């Protein structure tokens, strides 16, 4: 099957991507650091969109081309390049009727003006795959531990009555309480409102689900549909874990062992009765590799285990395949798990 990366990126941002397309997207985003940078820039545009702008076709195309030119100064023929069919796609997108796609393109034009016109200076931190957790101190005294393959965006100074940050990936938040000044975490599939608390969020744009764990305090979590309309609003209590499936809209709220959940901050990864697909998704982000499980039923099989981040991916694969049920095929930056 032929895939078009431009269209897949749009569907990833809208949470409408298929499983097959998600595998392709995962391979593409791990191919080069340039691809990661490009996707996060596009995601910033998409997340930043708050209203409608009206620009003619010439302004739209000019701004769009400037965005690609800024992010891709050089191209390699053997890369998957997002701009390959840019002009053809632009003509098709220009007449698209869906609000999300139109808004996405329009904000692509205005990205260059937003940073000049706003008084807010943004700090962007990307912790790449195979990295140790990174500690980030926010301007209000709060601090964040950012996991591998994760991205955090926050203002250099909180100026308004709200403290807003943007997350793609996993992070442990320790939020300082400030009266009448809400702390808001925007991630791909949800929004978390807090005053002062400690909680863990795992919400990667490449995953169909998000997992939020409250360690102390209280948070209000909001989920949204594809049109960004409010779907659910849930108040969480300590030691609760909320899992949100963006495909089905299903929410699961359970008690959990918070020490196990945040063990990644100490380089330990624990999982208990977790489907193989979720485990391999997490390993992909940790080690910067693409892992494909060929058998559909095997993806749903649940496993319990623990490993250290200083172990090689080969060692971890041996732990998972303790009973020898699979064939593990290593090829460059990809791993295929198949039944024997």
Coordinates of C-alpha atoms in Angstrom, one line a residue:
X1 CA 0.0 0.0 0.0
X2 CA 1.3 3.5 -0.9
X3 CA 1.3 6.1 1.9
X4 CA 1.3 9.8 1.7
X5 CA 3.1 11.2 4.7
X6 CA 1.5 14.7 4.4
X7 CA -2.0 13.3 4.7
X8 CA -0.9 10.9 7.5
X9 CA 0.5 13.8 9.6
X10 CA -2.9 15.5 9.3
X11 CA -4.6 12.4 10.5
X12 CA -2.2 11.9 13.4
X13 CA -2.9 15.4 14.5
X14 CA -6.7 14.8 14.3
X15 CA -6.4 11.3 16.0
X16 CA -8.0 9.7 12.9
X17 CA -5.0 7.7 11.7
X18 CA -5.3 4.0 11.1
X19 CA -3.1 1.3 12.7
X20 CA -1.3 0.7 9.4
X21 CA -0.7 4.4 8.9
X22 CA 0.6 4.8 12.4
X23 CA 3.3 2.1 11.8
X24 CA 4.3 4.1 8.7
X25 CA 4.3 7.4 10.6
X26 CA 6.4 5.8 13.4
X27 CA 9.0 4.7 10.9
X28 CA 9.1 8.1 9.2
X29 CA 9.4 10.2 12.4
X30 CA 12.3 8.0 13.7
X31 CA 14.1 8.2 10.3
X32 CA 15.9 11.5 11.0
X33 CA 16.0 14.3 13.6
X34 CA 14.8 16.6 10.8
X35 CA 11.5 14.7 10.5
X36 CA 11.0 15.0 14.3
X37 CA 11.7 18.7 14.2
X38 CA 9.3 19.2 11.3
X39 CA 6.5 17.2 12.9
X40 CA 6.8 19.1 16.2
X41 CA 6.7 22.5 14.4
X42 CA 3.6 21.4 12.6
X43 CA 2.1 20.2 15.8
X44 CA 2.8 23.6 17.4
X45 CA 0.8 25.3 14.6
X46 CA -2.1 22.9 15.0
X47 CA -2.2 23.2 18.8
X48 CA -1.8 27.0 18.7
X49 CA -4.8 27.5 16.5
X50 CA -7.5 29.3 18.5
X51 CA -9.6 31.1 15.8
X52 CA -10.2 31.7 12.2
X53 CA -8.0 33.8 9.9
X54 CA -8.9 34.8 6.3
X55 CA -6.0 34.9 3.8
X56 CA -6.1 34.6 0.1
X57 CA -4.6 31.8 -1.9
X58 CA -1.3 33.6 -2.7
X59 CA -0.6 34.5 0.9
X60 CA -1.5 31.0 2.0
X61 CA 0.9 29.3 -0.5
X62 CA 3.7 31.8 0.2
X63 CA 3.5 31.3 3.9
X64 CA 3.3 27.5 3.5
X65 CA 6.4 27.4 1.3
X66 CA 8.3 29.6 3.8
X67 CA 7.5 27.1 6.6
X68 CA 8.9 24.2 4.6
X69 CA 12.0 26.2 3.5
X70 CA 12.8 27.2 7.0
X71 CA 12.6 23.7 8.4
X72 CA 14.3 21.8 5.5
X73 CA 17.4 23.5 4.3
X74 CA 18.7 20.4 2.7
X75 CA 17.2 17.2 1.4
X76 CA 18.5 13.7 1.0
X77 CA 17.1 11.6 -1.9
X78 CA 16.9 8.4 0.2
X79 CA 14.8 10.1 2.9
X80 CA 11.1 10.2 3.1
X81 CA 10.6 13.9 2.5
X82 CA 7.4 15.6 3.5
X83 CA 7.7 18.2 0.8
X84 CA 7.9 15.8 -2.1
X85 CA 4.4 16.4 -3.3
X86 CA 3.9 19.8 -1.7
X87 CA 2.6 21.8 -4.7
X88 CA 0.1 19.0 -5.7
X89 CA -1.1 18.6 -2.2
X90 CA -1.4 22.3 -1.7
X91 CA -3.9 22.7 -4.6
X92 CA -6.0 19.9 -3.1
X93 CA -5.8 21.2 0.4
X94 CA -6.7 24.7 -0.7
X95 CA -10.2 23.6 -1.7
X96 CA -10.7 21.3 1.3
X97 CA -13.8 21.9 3.3
X98 CA -12.9 20.4 6.6
X99 CA -12.3 23.1 9.3
X100 CA -9.4 21.3 10.9
X101 CA -7.4 21.0 7.7
X102 CA -8.1 24.6 6.7
X103 CA -7.2 25.9 10.1
X104 CA -4.0 23.9 10.1
X105 CA -2.9 25.4 6.8
X106 CA -3.8 28.9 7.7
X107 CA -1.9 28.8 11.0
X108 CA 1.0 27.4 8.9
X109 CA 1.1 30.8 7.3
X110 CA 0.9 32.8 10.5
X111 CA 3.5 30.9 12.5
X112 CA 6.1 33.4 11.2
X113 CA 4.1 36.3 12.6
X114 CA 2.9 34.8 15.8
X115 CA 6.3 34.8 17.4
X116 CA 7.0 38.3 16.3
X117 CA 3.7 39.8 17.4
X118 CA 3.2 38.1 20.7
X119 CA 4.9 39.3 23.9
X120 CA 5.4 35.7 25.0
X121 CA 8.8 34.0 24.5
X122 CA 8.5 30.2 24.3
X123 CA 11.0 27.7 25.4
X124 CA 11.0 24.3 23.6
X125 CA 12.7 21.2 25.0
X126 CA 13.0 18.0 23.1
X127 CA 14.4 15.0 24.9
X128 CA 15.4 12.5 22.1
X129 CA 15.2 8.7 22.2
X130 CA 17.8 6.8 24.2
X131 CA 18.2 9.8 26.6
X132 CA 18.0 9.9 30.4
X133 CA 15.1 11.8 31.9
X134 CA 15.7 15.5 31.7
X135 CA 14.7 17.9 34.6
X136 CA 13.2 21.2 33.5
X137 CA 12.6 24.1 36.0
X138 CA 9.6 26.2 35.1
X139 CA 9.5 30.0 35.7
X140 CA 7.0 29.6 38.6
X141 CA 9.2 27.2 40.6
X142 CA 7.4 24.1 39.4
X143 CA 9.6 21.4 37.8
X144 CA 9.2 18.7 35.2
X145 CA 11.0 15.4 34.5
X146 CA 10.8 14.8 30.7
X147 CA 11.1 11.2 29.5
X148 CA 12.9 10.1 26.3
X149 CA 11.2 10.9 22.9
X150 CA 9.2 13.6 24.6
X151 CA 8.7 17.3 23.9
X152 CA 7.7 20.2 26.3
X153 CA 6.9 23.8 25.3
X154 CA 6.4 26.5 27.9
X155 CA 6.6 30.3 28.2
X156 CA 9.8 31.8 29.5
X157 CA 7.7 33.8 31.9
X158 CA 4.1 33.1 33.0
X159 CA 2.3 36.4 32.6
X160 CA -1.4 35.8 32.8
X161 CA -3.7 34.2 35.3
X162 CA -3.1 30.8 33.7
X163 CA 0.2 28.9 33.5
X164 CA 0.0 26.9 30.3
X165 CA 2.5 24.3 29.0
X166 CA 2.3 21.9 26.0
X167 CA 3.4 18.3 26.2
X168 CA 4.0 15.5 23.6
X169 CA 5.2 12.4 25.3
X170 CA 5.7 11.5 29.0
X171 CA 6.5 13.8 31.9
X172 CA 6.3 13.9 35.7
X173 CA 4.9 17.2 36.9
X174 CA 5.6 18.8 40.3
X175 CA 3.4 21.9 40.3
X176 CA 3.8 24.7 42.8
X177 CA 0.5 25.9 44.1
X178 CA -0.4 29.5 43.3
X179 CA -3.8 30.9 44.4
X180 CA -6.0 31.9 41.6
X181 CA -3.4 30.9 39.0
X182 CA -4.4 27.7 37.2
X183 CA -1.7 25.4 35.8
X184 CA -2.8 23.8 32.5
X185 CA -1.1 21.0 30.7
X186 CA -2.2 20.7 27.0
X187 CA -1.3 17.4 25.4
X188 CA -2.4 15.6 22.3
X189 CA -5.7 14.1 23.5
X190 CA -6.5 15.9 26.7
X191 CA -6.1 18.9 29.0
X192 CA -5.2 18.8 32.7
X193 CA -6.1 21.7 35.0
X194 CA -4.4 21.9 38.4
X195 CA -3.6 24.4 41.2
X196 CA -0.8 22.5 42.9
X197 CA -0.1 18.7 42.7
X198 CA 2.2 15.9 41.4
X199 CA 1.1 13.8 38.5
X200 CA 2.5 11.8 35.6
X201 CA 1.2 12.2 32.0
X202 CA 2.0 9.9 29.1
X203 CA 0.4 11.2 25.9
X204 CA 2.5 10.7 22.7
X205 CA 1.1 12.0 19.4
X206 CA 2.0 8.6 17.9
X207 CA -0.2 6.7 20.3
X208 CA -4.0 6.2 20.2
X209 CA -4.3 6.5 24.0
X210 CA -3.1 8.7 26.9
X211 CA -2.4 7.7 30.5
X212 CA -2.6 10.1 33.4
X213 CA -1.6 9.1 37.0
X214 CA -2.3 11.4 40.0
X215 CA 0.3 11.0 42.8
X216 CA -0.9 13.8 45.1
X217 CA -3.3 16.7 45.2
X218 CA -6.2 16.9 42.7
X219 CA -6.5 17.5 39.0
X220 CA -9.4 18.0 36.6
X221 CA -8.8 16.2 33.3
X222 CA -10.7 17.1 30.1
X223 CA -10.9 15.1 26.9
X224 CA -12.0 16.4 23.5
X225 CA -13.4 15.0 20.2
X226 CA -11.9 15.5 16.8
X227 CA -13.4 19.0 16.5
X228 CA -11.8 20.0 19.8
X229 CA -15.3 20.0 21.5
X230 CA -15.3 19.0 25.2
X231 CA -16.1 15.3 25.5
X232 CA -15.5 14.5 29.2
X233 CA -14.5 16.3 32.4
X234 CA -13.2 14.1 35.2
X235 CA -11.8 15.0 38.7
X236 CA -9.1 12.6 39.8
X237 CA -8.0 11.7 43.3
X238 CA -4.5 10.5 44.4
X239 CA -3.3 7.1 43.3
X240 CA -5.9 7.0 40.5
X241 CA -4.8 6.3 36.9
X242 CA -7.0 7.4 33.9
X243 CA -6.6 5.9 30.5
X244 CA -8.2 7.6 27.5
X245 CA -8.6 5.8 24.2
X246 CA -8.9 8.5 21.5
X247 CA -10.2 6.0 18.9
X248 CA -13.1 4.7 20.9
X249 CA -13.6 7.6 23.3
X250 CA -13.5 5.1 26.2
X251 CA -12.2 6.2 29.6
X252 CA -10.9 3.8 32.2
X253 CA -10.3 5.0 35.8
X254 CA -8.5 2.6 38.2
X255 CA -6.4 2.6 41.4
X256 CA -2.7 2.1 40.7
X257 CA 0.8 1.8 42.3
X258 CA 2.2 5.3 41.6
X259 CA 5.7 4.2 42.6
X260 CA 5.7 1.7 39.7
X261 CA 4.3 4.3 37.3
X262 CA 7.0 6.9 37.9
X263 CA 9.9 4.4 38.2
X264 CA 11.1 5.5 34.8
X265 CA 12.4 8.7 36.5
X266 CA 15.0 6.3 38.1
X267 CA 15.7 4.4 34.9
X268 CA 13.4 1.5 35.7
X269 CA 10.5 0.5 33.5
X270 CA 7.8 -1.7 35.1
X271 CA 4.7 -3.1 33.4
X272 CA 2.0 -5.3 34.9
X273 CA -0.6 -7.1 32.8
X274 CA 0.2 -4.7 29.9
X275 CA -0.6 -5.7 26.2
X276 CA 2.5 -6.4 24.1
X277 CA 1.6 -3.6 21.7
X278 CA 1.8 -1.0 24.4
X279 CA 5.1 -2.4 25.6
X280 CA 6.6 -2.3 22.2
X281 CA 5.3 1.3 21.6
X282 CA 7.1 2.4 24.8
X283 CA 10.3 0.6 23.8
X284 CA 10.2 2.3 20.4
X285 CA 10.3 5.7 22.1
X286 CA 13.0 4.7 24.5
X287 CA 15.4 3.2 22.0
X288 CA 14.4 5.1 18.9
X289 CA 13.6 2.0 16.9
X290 CA 10.5 0.8 15.1
X291 CA 9.0 -2.4 16.5
X292 CA 6.4 -4.3 14.5
X293 CA 4.4 -7.2 16.0
X294 CA 3.1 -9.1 13.0
X295 CA 0.5 -11.3 14.7
X296 CA -2.6 -9.3 15.7
X297 CA -3.6 -11.6 18.6
X298 CA -0.1 -11.4 20.0
X299 CA -0.4 -7.7 20.2
X300 CA -3.1 -8.0 22.8
X301 CA -1.3 -10.6 24.9
X302 CA -0.5 -9.2 28.4
X303 CA 2.9 -9.3 30.1
X304 CA 4.4 -8.4 33.4
X305 CA 8.0 -7.5 33.9
X306 CA 10.7 -4.9 34.7
X307 CA 13.9 -3.8 33.0
X308 CA 16.5 -1.0 33.3
X309 CA 17.1 1.7 30.8
X310 CA 20.8 0.8 30.7
X311 CA 20.0 -2.6 29.2
X312 CA 20.3 -2.9 25.5
X313 CA 17.2 -3.4 23.3
X314 CA 18.5 -6.9 22.5
X315 CA 18.5 -7.8 26.2
X316 CA 15.0 -6.4 26.7
X317 CA 13.7 -8.4 23.7
X318 CA 15.1 -11.6 25.3
X319 CA 13.3 -10.8 28.6
X320 CA 10.0 -10.3 26.7
X321 CA 10.6 -13.5 24.7
X322 CA 11.5 -15.5 27.8
X323 CA 9.3 -18.5 26.8
X324 CA 10.6 -18.5 23.2
X325 CA 7.3 -17.9 21.5
X326 CA 8.6 -15.4 19.0
X327 CA 11.2 -14.9 16.3
X328 CA 12.8 -11.5 16.8
X329 CA 14.3 -10.1 13.6
X330 CA 16.6 -7.1 13.8
X331 CA 17.2 -4.9 10.8
X332 CA 18.9 -1.5 11.0
X333 CA 16.5 0.6 13.1
X334 CA 13.6 -1.7 13.1
X335 CA 12.6 -4.9 14.9
X336 CA 10.0 -7.4 13.8
X337 CA 8.4 -9.8 16.3
X338 CA 6.7 -12.8 14.6
X339 CA 5.3 -16.0 15.9
X340 CA 7.5 -19.1 15.4

